[in-house]
Short mmCIF file of C-alpha atoms in Angstrom, two decimals:
data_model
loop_
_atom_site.label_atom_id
_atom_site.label_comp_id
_atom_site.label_asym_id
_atom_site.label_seq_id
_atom_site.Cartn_x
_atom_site.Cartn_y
_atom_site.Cartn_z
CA UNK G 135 13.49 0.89 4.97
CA UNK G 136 13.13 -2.32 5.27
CA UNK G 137 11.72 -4.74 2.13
CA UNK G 138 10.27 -7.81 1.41
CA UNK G 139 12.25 -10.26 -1.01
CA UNK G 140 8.70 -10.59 -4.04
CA UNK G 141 9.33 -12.85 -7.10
CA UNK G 142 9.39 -13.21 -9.68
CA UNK G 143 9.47 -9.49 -10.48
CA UNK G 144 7.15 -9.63 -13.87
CA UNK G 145 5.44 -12.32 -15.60
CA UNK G 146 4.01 -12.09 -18.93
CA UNK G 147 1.86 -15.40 -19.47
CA UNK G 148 -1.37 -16.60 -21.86
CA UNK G 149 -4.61 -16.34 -20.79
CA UNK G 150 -5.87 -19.63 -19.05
CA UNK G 151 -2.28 -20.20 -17.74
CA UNK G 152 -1.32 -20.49 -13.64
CA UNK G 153 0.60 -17.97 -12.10
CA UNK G 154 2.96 -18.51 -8.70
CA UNK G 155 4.40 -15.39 -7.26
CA UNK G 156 5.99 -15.60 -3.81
CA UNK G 157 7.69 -13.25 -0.96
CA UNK G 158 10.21 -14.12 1.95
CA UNK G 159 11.72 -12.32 4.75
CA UNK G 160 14.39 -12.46 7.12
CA UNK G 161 11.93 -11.53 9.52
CA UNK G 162 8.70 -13.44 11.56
CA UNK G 163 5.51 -11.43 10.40
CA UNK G 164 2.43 -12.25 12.57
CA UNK G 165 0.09 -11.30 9.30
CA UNK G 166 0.77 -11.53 5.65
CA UNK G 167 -1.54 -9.62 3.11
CA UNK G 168 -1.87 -9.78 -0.62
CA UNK G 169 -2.71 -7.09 -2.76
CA UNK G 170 -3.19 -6.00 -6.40
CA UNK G 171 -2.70 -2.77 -7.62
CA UNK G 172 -4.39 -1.38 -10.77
CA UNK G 173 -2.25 2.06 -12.60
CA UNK G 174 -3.36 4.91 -10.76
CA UNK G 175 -5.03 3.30 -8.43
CA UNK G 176 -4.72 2.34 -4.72
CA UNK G 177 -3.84 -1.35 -3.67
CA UNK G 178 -7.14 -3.44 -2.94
CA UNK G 179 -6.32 -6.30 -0.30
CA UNK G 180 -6.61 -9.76 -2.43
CA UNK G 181 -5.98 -12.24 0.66
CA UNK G 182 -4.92 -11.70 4.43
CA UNK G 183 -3.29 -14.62 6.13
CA UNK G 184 -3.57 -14.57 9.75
CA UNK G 185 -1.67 -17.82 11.02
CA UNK G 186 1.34 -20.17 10.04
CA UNK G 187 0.45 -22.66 7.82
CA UNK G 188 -2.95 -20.83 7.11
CA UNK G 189 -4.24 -21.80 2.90
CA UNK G 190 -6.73 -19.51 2.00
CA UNK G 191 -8.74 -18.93 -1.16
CA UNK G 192 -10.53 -16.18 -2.61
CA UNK G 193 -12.14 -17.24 -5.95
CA UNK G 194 -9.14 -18.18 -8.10
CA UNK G 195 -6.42 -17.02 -5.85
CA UNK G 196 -4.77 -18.88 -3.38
CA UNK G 197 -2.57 -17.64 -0.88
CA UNK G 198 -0.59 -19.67 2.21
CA UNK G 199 1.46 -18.46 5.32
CA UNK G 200 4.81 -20.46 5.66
CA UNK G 201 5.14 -22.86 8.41
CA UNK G 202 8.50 -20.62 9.06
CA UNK G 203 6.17 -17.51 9.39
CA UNK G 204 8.98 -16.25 6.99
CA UNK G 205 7.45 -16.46 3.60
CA UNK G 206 4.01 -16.66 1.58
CA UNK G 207 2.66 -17.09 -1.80
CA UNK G 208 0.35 -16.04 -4.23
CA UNK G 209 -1.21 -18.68 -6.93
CA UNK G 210 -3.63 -17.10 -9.35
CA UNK G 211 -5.32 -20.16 -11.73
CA UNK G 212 -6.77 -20.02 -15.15
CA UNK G 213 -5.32 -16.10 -15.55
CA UNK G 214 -7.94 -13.69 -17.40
CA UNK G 215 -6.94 -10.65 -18.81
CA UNK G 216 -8.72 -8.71 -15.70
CA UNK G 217 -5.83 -9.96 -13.49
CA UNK G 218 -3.40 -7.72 -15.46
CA UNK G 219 -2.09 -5.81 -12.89
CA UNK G 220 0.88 -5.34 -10.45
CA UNK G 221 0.68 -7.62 -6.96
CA UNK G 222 2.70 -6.32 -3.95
CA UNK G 223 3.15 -8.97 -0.87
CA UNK G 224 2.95 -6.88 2.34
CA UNK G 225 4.26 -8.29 6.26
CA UNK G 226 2.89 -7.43 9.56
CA UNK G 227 3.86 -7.65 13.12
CA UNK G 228 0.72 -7.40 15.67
CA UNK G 229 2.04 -4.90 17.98
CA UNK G 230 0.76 -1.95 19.30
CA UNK G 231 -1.28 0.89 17.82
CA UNK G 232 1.45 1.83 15.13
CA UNK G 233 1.91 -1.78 13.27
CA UNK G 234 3.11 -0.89 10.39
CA UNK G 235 3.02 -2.72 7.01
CA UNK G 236 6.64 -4.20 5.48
CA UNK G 237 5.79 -4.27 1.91
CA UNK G 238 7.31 -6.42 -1.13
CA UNK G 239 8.63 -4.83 -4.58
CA UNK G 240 6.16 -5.84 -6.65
CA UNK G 241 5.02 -8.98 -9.47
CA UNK G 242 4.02 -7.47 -12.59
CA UNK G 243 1.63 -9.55 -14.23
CA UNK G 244 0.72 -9.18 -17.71
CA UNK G 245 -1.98 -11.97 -19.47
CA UNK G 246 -1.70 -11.92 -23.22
CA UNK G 247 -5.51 -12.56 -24.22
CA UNK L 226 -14.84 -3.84 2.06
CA UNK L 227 -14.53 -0.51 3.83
CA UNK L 228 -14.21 2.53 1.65
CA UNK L 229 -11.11 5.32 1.82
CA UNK L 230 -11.22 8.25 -0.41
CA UNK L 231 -8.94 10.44 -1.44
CA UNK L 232 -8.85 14.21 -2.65
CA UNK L 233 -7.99 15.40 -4.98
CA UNK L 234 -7.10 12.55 -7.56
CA UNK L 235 -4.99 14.51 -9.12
CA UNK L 236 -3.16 17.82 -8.88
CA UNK L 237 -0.57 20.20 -11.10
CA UNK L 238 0.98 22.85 -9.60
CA UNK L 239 3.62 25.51 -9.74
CA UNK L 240 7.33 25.06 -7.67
CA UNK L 241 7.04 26.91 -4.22
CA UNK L 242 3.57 25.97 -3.92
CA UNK L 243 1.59 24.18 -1.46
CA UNK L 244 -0.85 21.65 -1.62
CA UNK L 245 -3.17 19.81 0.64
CA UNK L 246 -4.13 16.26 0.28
CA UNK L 247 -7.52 14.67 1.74
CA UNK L 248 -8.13 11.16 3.14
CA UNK L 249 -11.23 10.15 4.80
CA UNK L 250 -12.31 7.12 5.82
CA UNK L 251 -16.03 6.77 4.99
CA UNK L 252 -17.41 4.14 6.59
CA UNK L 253 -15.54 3.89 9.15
CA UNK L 254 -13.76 5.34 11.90
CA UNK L 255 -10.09 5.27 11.73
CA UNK L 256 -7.93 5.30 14.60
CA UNK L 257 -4.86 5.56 12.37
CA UNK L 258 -4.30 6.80 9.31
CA UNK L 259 -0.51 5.57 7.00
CA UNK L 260 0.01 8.03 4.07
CA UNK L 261 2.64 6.56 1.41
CA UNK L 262 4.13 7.94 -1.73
CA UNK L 263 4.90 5.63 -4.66
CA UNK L 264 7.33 6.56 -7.41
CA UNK L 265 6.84 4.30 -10.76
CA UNK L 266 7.50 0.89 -11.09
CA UNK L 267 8.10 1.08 -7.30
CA UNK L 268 6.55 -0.37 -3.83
CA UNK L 269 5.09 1.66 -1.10
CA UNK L 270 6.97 3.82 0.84
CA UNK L 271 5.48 4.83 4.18
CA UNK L 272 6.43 8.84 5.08
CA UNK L 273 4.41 8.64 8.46
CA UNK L 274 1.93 7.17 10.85
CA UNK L 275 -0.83 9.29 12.59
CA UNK L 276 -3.23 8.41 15.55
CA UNK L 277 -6.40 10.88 15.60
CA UNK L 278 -5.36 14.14 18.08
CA UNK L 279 -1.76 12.99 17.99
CA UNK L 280 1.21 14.32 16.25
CA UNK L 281 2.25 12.01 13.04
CA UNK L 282 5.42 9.69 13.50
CA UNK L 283 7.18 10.11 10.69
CA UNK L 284 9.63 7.50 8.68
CA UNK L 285 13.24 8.20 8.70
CA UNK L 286 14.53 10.93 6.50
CA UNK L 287 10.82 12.40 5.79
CA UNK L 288 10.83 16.04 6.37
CA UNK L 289 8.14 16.73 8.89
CA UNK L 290 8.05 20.34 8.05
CA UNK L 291 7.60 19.54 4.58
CA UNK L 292 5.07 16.93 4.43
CA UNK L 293 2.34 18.49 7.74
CA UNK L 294 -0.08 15.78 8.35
CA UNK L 295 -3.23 16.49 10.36
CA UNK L 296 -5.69 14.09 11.71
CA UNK L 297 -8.23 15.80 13.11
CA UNK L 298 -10.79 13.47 13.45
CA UNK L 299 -11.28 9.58 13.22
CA UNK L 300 -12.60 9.99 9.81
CA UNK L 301 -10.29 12.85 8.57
CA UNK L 302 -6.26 12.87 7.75
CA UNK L 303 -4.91 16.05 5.83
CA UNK L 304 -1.27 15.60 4.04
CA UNK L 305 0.02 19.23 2.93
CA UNK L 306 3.12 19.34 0.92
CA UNK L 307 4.91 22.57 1.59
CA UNK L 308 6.05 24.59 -0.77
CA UNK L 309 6.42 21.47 -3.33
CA UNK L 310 9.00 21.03 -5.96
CA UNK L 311 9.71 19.30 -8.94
CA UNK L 312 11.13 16.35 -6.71
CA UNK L 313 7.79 16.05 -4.82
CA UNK L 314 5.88 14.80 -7.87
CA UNK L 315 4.81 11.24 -6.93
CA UNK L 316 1.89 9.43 -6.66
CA UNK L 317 0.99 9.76 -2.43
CA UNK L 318 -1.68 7.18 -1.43
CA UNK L 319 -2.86 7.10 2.22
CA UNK L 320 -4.33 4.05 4.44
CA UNK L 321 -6.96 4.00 7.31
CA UNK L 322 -6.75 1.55 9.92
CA UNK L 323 -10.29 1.14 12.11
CA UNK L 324 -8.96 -1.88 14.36
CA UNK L 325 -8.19 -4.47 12.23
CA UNK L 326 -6.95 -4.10 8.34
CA UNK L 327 -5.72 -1.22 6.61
CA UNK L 328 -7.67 -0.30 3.76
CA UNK L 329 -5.99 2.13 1.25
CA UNK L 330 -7.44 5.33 -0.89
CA UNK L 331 -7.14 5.26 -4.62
CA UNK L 332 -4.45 8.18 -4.40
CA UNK L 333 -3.53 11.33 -5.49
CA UNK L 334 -1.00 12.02 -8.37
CA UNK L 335 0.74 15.34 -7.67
CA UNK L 336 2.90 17.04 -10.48
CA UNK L 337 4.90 19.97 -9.66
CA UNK L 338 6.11 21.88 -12.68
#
């Protein structure tokens, strides 16, 4: 099926660093969503973007909707080790009961304490 | 947030076997339900798409007669894997949808020996 283009595809980084992850498509999305997924775990939504050019925060991540509606990305400041994790970009289109979620490949973060 | 949960976390059973997965949607009601399997290192794949008292719509080249997914009631999706083998081993995580958001369980990892 169909896949976002996520990258980087891991970081490994020190504690108190920046991280920058981004996703783009070939494709308009109406929506895109951030989440983070712990091992064994299900993905918890991080940030949901709603309109193009849309910045939004939540704590210490950032996340914006491109102008093109085509891309978005992901800035996590001052990493702790908590954020360890991997981060999956997903892309929606608003229509109709069965809107389904186009999801990225994945940013493996690692935070070396 | 709004809380999915998933049953059983985990499972181990013999080839030939079935097994039934639970997702409910607790406080919410969910007029669709997305169940996903997730092999390591690996994004989401979505195997189908059901409305409550309507058949699932299933992604290509999912066997519907393999994977039966109820959804009984707007709080209530069933995914039975029929007569599982060794390929079926993943990690199968579903999603509720109430009208906005889709909010994930924490997923069940099945091994079939």
């Amino acid at each position: 099926g169909q896949q976002l283009n996520q990258s980087p595809q891991s970081m490994f980084i020190q504690e108190g660093e920046d991280v920058s992850m981004n996703c783009t498509s070939s494709s308009i999305f109406n929506t895109w969503l951030w989440y983070k997924q712990d091992p064994g775990e299900g993905p918890v939504l991080l940030i949901a973007l709603y309109k193009a050019g849309e910045l939004t925060s939540n704590g210490r991540l950032t996340a914006q909707f491109g102008i093109t509606r085509k891309d978005s990305f992901l800035n996590i400041s001052a990493s702790i080790p908590s954020d360890v994790g991997i981060y999956f970009c997903a892309g929606q289109i608003n229509a109709g009961n069965n809107r389904k979620l186009i999801w990225g490949l994945g940013t493996s973060l690692a935070v070396n304490p | 947030g709004a809380v999915v949960s998933q049953h059983p976390s985990w499972v181990i059973c013999k080839s030939g076997t079935s097994v039934k997965i639970e997702c409910r949607s607790l406080d919410f009601q969910a007029t669709t339900m997305f169940w996903y399997r997730q092999f390591p290192k690996q994004s989401l794949m979505l195997m189908a798409t059901s409305n409550e008292g309507s058949k699932a719509t299933y992604e290509q080249g999912v066997e519907k007669d393999k994977f039966l997914i109820n959804h009984a009631s707007l709080t209530l999706s069933t995914l039975t894997v029929t007569s599982a083998h060794p390929e079926d081993s993943s990690f199968y995580i579903c999603s509720a949808r109430g009208g906005g958001e889709q909010f994930f369980g924490p997923g069940t990892r099945l091994t079939v020996l």
